Amino acid sequence: MTTLLEQAFTAATQLPQERQDELAQLILQEIYRPQHQQVNKAPTQKSPLQIFTELGLVGCFEGEPDLSANYKSVVKSYILKKHDHS
């Protein structure tokens, strides 16, 4: 069974390098932020949903009805097709 962190990492590796760097920076800031420190939410500050949407991590798609059962083979064929240089 794949953990949520593994799923997020897999999705992040599909992003362009610039977006990967932005996401990594956001994650590291959150990890190292002291737990007692409150985040100031200014009206101009983007919400996590806005940030993740801009990074392409939030959305929906249409897929096969049994995708949850055979997602590994679907992802494998997608990657092979995407990176086929022959």
Short mmCIF file of C-alpha atoms in Angstrom, two decimals:
data_model
loop_
_atom_site.label_atom_id
_atom_site.label_comp_id
_atom_site.label_asym_id
_atom_site.label_seq_id
_atom_site.Cartn_x
_atom_site.Cartn_y
_atom_site.Cartn_z
CA MET A 1 0.00 0.00 0.00
CA THR A 2 1.33 3.41 -0.94
CA THR A 3 1.47 6.10 1.74
CA LEU A 4 0.23 9.62 1.16
CA LEU A 5 3.82 10.89 1.31
CA GLU A 6 4.87 8.41 -1.40
CA GLN A 7 1.95 9.48 -3.57
CA ALA A 8 2.86 13.15 -3.12
CA PHE A 9 6.51 12.44 -3.97
CA THR A 10 5.53 10.53 -7.11
CA ALA A 11 3.24 13.37 -8.21
CA ALA A 12 5.91 15.96 -7.45
CA THR A 13 8.49 14.20 -9.62
CA GLN A 14 6.22 14.75 -12.61
CA LEU A 15 6.36 18.55 -12.16
CA PRO A 16 8.84 20.84 -13.92
CA GLN A 17 12.01 21.43 -11.91
CA GLU A 18 11.04 24.99 -10.96
CA ARG A 19 7.76 23.81 -9.47
CA GLN A 20 9.53 20.94 -7.68
CA ASP A 21 11.87 23.48 -6.07
CA GLU A 22 8.95 25.70 -4.99
CA LEU A 23 7.14 22.73 -3.48
CA ALA A 24 10.26 21.48 -1.69
CA GLN A 25 10.85 24.95 -0.24
CA LEU A 26 7.25 25.14 1.00
CA ILE A 27 7.48 21.69 2.61
CA LEU A 28 10.82 22.44 4.30
CA GLN A 29 9.51 25.75 5.65
CA GLU A 30 6.55 23.93 7.18
CA ILE A 31 8.70 21.13 8.61
CA TYR A 32 11.14 23.52 10.30
CA ARG A 33 8.55 26.05 11.49
CA PRO A 34 8.32 25.86 15.29
CA GLN A 35 5.06 24.19 16.26
CA HIS A 36 4.15 26.94 18.73
CA GLN A 37 4.64 29.64 16.08
CA GLN A 38 1.39 30.79 14.56
CA VAL A 39 1.25 31.57 10.89
CA ASN A 40 0.13 35.12 10.16
CA LYS A 41 -2.54 34.93 7.51
CA ALA A 42 -2.46 38.25 5.70
CA PRO A 43 -5.23 38.81 3.13
CA THR A 44 -2.65 38.82 0.32
CA GLN A 45 -1.03 35.54 1.41
CA LYS A 46 -1.97 32.54 -0.71
CA SER A 47 -3.75 29.65 0.96
CA PRO A 48 -2.23 26.17 0.81
CA LEU A 49 -5.01 25.19 -1.61
CA GLN A 50 -4.09 28.06 -3.97
CA ILE A 51 -0.40 27.13 -3.81
CA PHE A 52 -1.02 23.42 -4.43
CA THR A 53 -3.44 24.24 -7.26
CA GLU A 54 -0.84 26.48 -8.92
CA LEU A 55 1.76 23.71 -8.55
CA GLY A 56 -0.58 21.31 -10.31
CA LEU A 57 -1.09 19.08 -7.27
CA VAL A 58 -4.82 19.65 -6.98
CA GLY A 59 -7.23 18.72 -9.69
CA CYS A 60 -9.22 15.92 -11.15
CA PHE A 61 -9.11 13.68 -14.16
CA GLU A 62 -11.15 11.09 -15.93
CA GLY A 63 -9.85 7.56 -15.79
CA GLU A 64 -10.76 3.95 -15.94
CA PRO A 65 -13.35 2.78 -13.38
CA ASP A 66 -10.88 0.20 -12.01
CA LEU A 67 -7.92 2.60 -11.82
CA SER A 68 -7.47 2.06 -8.09
CA ALA A 69 -6.87 -1.62 -8.77
CA ASN A 70 -4.51 -1.31 -11.75
CA TYR A 71 -2.93 2.13 -11.32
CA LYS A 72 0.62 0.73 -11.28
CA SER A 73 0.37 -0.70 -14.79
CA VAL A 74 -1.36 2.47 -16.04
CA VAL A 75 1.37 4.70 -14.59
CA LYS A 76 4.11 2.40 -15.93
CA SER A 77 2.68 2.49 -19.46
CA TYR A 78 2.27 6.29 -19.24
CA ILE A 79 5.89 6.76 -18.16
CA LEU A 80 7.20 4.38 -20.82
CA LYS A 81 5.17 6.19 -23.47
CA LYS A 82 6.23 9.63 -22.21
CA HIS A 83 9.94 8.79 -22.10
CA ASP A 84 10.12 6.62 -25.21
CA HIS A 85 12.94 8.06 -27.28
CA SER A 86 13.04 5.47 -30.02
#
